Short mmCIF file of N, CA and C in Angstrom, two decimals:
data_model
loop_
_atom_site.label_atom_id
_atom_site.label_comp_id
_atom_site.label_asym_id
_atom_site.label_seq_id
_atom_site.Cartn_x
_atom_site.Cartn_y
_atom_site.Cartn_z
N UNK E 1 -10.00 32.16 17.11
CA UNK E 1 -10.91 31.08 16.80
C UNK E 1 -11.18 31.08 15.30
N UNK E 2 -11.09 29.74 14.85
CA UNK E 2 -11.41 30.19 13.24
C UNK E 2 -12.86 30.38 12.91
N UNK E 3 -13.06 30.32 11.60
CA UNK E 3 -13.99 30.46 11.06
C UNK E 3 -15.26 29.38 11.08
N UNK E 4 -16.26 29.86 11.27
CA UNK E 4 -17.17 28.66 11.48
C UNK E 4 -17.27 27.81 9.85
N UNK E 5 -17.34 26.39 9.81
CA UNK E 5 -17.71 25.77 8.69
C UNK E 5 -19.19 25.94 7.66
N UNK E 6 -19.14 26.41 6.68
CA UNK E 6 -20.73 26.21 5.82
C UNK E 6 -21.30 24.65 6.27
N UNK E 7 -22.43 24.82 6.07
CA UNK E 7 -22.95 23.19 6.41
C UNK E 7 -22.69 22.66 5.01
N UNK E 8 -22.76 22.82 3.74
CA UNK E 8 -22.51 21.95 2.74
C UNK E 8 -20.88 21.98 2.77
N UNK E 9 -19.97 22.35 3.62
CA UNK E 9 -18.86 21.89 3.95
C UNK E 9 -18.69 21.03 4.66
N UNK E 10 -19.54 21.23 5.89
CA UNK E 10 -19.10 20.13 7.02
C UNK E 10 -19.95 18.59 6.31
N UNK E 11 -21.27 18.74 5.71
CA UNK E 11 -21.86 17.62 5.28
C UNK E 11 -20.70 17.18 4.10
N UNK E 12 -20.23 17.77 2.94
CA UNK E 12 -19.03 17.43 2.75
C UNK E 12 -18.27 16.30 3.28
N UNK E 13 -17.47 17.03 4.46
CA UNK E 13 -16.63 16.32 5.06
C UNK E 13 -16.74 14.76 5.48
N UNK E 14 -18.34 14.62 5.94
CA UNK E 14 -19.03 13.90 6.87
C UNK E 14 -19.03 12.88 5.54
N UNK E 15 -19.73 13.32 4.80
CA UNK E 15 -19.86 12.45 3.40
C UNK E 15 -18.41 11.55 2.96
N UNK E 16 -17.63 12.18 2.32
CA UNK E 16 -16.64 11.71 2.15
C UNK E 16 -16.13 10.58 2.86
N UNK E 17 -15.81 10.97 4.55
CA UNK E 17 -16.07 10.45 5.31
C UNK E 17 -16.25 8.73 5.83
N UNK E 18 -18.14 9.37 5.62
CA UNK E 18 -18.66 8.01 5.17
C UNK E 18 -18.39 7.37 4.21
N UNK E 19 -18.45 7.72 3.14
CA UNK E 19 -18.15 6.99 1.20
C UNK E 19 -16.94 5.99 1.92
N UNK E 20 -15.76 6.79 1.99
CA UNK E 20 -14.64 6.11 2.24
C UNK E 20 -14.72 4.76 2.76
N UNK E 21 -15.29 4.75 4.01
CA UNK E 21 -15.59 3.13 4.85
C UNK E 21 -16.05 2.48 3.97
N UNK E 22 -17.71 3.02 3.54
CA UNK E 22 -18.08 2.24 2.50
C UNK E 22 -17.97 1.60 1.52
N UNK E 23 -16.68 2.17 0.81
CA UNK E 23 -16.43 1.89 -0.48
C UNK E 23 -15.75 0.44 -0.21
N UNK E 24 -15.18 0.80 1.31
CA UNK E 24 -13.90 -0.79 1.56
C UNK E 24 -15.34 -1.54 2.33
N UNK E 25 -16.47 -1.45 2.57
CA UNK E 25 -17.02 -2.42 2.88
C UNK E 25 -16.87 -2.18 4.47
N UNK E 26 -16.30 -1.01 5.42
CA UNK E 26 -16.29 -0.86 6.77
C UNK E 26 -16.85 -0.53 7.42
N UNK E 27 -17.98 0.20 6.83
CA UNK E 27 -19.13 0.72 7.77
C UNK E 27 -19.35 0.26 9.24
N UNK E 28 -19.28 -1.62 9.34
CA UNK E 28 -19.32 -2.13 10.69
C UNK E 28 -18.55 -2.37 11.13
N UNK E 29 -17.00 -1.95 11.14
CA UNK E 29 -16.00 -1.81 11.47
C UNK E 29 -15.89 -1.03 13.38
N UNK E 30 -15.23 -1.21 13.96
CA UNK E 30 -15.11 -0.31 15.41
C UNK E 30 -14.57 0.76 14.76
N UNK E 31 -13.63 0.82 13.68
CA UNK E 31 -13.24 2.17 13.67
C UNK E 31 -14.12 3.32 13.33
N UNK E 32 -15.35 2.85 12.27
CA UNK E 32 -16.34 3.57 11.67
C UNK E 32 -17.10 3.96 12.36
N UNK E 33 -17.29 2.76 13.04
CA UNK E 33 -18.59 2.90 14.54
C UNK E 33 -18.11 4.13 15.72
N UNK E 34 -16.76 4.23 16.00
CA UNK E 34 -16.03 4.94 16.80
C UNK E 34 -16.12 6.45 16.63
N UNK E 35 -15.65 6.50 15.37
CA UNK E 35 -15.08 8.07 14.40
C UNK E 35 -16.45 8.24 14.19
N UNK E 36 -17.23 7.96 13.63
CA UNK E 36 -17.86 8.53 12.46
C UNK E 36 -19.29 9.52 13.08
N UNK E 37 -19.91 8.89 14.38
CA UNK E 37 -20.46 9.12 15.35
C UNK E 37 -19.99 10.49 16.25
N UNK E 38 -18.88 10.45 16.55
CA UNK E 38 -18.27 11.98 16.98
C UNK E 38 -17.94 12.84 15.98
N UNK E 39 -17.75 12.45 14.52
CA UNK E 39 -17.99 13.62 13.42
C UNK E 39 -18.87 14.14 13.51
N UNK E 40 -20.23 13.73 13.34
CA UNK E 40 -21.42 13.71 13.67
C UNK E 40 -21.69 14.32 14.46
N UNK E 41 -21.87 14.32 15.88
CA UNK E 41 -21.44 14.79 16.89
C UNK E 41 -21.05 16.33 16.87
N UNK E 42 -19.57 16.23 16.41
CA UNK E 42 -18.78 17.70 16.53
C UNK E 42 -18.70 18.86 15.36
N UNK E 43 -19.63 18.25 14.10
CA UNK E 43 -19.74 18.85 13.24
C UNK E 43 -21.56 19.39 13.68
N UNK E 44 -22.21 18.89 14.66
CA UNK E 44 -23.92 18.97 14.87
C UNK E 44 -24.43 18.30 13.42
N UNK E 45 -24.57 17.47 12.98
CA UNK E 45 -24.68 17.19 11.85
C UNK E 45 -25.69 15.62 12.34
N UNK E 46 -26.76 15.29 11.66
CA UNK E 46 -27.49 13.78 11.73
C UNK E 46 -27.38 13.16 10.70
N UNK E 47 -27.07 11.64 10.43
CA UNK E 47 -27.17 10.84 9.67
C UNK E 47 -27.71 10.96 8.18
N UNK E 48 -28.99 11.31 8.47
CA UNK E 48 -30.19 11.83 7.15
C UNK E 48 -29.69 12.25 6.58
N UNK E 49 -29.03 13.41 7.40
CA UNK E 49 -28.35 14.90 6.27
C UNK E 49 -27.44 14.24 5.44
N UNK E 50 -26.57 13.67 6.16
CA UNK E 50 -25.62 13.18 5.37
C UNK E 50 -25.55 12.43 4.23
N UNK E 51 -26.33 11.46 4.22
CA UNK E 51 -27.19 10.17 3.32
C UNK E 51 -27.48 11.09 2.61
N UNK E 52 -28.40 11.84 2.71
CA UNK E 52 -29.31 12.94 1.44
C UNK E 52 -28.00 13.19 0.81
N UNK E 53 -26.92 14.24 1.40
CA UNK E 53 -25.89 14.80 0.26
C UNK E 53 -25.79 14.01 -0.52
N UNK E 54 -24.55 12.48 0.22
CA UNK E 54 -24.33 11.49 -0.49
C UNK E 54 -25.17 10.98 -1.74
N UNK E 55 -26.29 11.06 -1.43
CA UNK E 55 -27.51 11.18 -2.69
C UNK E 55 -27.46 12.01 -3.78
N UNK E 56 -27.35 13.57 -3.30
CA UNK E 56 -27.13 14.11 -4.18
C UNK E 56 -26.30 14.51 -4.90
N UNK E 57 -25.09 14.24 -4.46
CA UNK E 57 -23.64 14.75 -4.79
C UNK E 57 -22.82 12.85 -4.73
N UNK E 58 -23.36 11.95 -5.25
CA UNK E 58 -22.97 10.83 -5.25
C UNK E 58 -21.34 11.03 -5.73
N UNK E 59 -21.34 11.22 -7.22
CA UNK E 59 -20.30 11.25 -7.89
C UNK E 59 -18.97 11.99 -6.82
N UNK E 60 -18.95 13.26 -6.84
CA UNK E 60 -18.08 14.20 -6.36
C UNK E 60 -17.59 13.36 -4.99
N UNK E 61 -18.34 12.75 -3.91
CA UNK E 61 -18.56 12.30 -2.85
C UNK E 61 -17.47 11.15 -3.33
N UNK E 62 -17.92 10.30 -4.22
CA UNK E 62 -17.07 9.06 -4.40
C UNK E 62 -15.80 9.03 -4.87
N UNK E 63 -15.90 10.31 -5.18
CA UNK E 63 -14.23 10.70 -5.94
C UNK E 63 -13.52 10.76 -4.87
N UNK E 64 -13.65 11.97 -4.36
CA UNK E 64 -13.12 12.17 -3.02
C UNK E 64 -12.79 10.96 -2.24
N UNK E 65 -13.70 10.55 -1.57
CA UNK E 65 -13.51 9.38 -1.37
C UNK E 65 -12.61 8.23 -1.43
N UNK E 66 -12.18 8.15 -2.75
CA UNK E 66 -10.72 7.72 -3.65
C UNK E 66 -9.81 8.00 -3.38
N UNK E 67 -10.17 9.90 -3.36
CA UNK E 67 -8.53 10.34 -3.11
C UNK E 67 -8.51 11.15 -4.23
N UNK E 68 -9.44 11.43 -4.97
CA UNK E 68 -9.57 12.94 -6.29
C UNK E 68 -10.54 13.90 -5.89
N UNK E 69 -10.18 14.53 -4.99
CA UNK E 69 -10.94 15.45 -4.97
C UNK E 69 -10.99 16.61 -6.25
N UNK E 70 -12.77 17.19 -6.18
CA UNK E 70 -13.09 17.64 -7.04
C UNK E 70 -12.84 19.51 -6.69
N UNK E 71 -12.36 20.19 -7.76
CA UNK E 71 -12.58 22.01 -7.55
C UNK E 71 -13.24 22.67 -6.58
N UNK E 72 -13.05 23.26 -5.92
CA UNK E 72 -13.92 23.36 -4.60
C UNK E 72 -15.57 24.12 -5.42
N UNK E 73 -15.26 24.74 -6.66
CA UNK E 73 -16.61 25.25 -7.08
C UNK E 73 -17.48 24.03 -7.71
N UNK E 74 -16.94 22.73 -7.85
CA UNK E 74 -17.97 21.80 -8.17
C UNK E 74 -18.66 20.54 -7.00
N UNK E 75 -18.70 21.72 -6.36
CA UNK E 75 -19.15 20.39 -4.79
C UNK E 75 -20.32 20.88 -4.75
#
């Protein structure tokens, strides 16, 4: 079994994630509505949390997002 995830990994993930839809405007998309909810879900992770990172880690979040992810020591 692997290793369990840090939560500022899995919120990470979740973030990115989200950004991504957002950035194309998909948020209300079925696919977003579908996926994004069982991330959520399978990571134990709530909405809030996520929003907050995205808050605080805007930049890094939006990169990613793109498709540049940032050094793993600047997340």
């Amino acid at each position: 079994m692997g290793k369990a995830k840090a939560l500022k990994d899995k919120l990470y993930g979740a973030a990115v994630l989200k950004m991504s839809f957002r950035l194309r405007g998909d948020e209300e998309s079925p696919a977003f509505r579908f996926v994004y909810p069982g991330v959520l879900r399978d990571l134990e992770l709530e909405d809030a949390a996520v929003e907050r990172y995205i808050e605080e880690n805007r930049e890094a979040v939006e990169k990613a997002a793109r498709g540049s992810t940032p050094p793993l020591g600047n997340r």
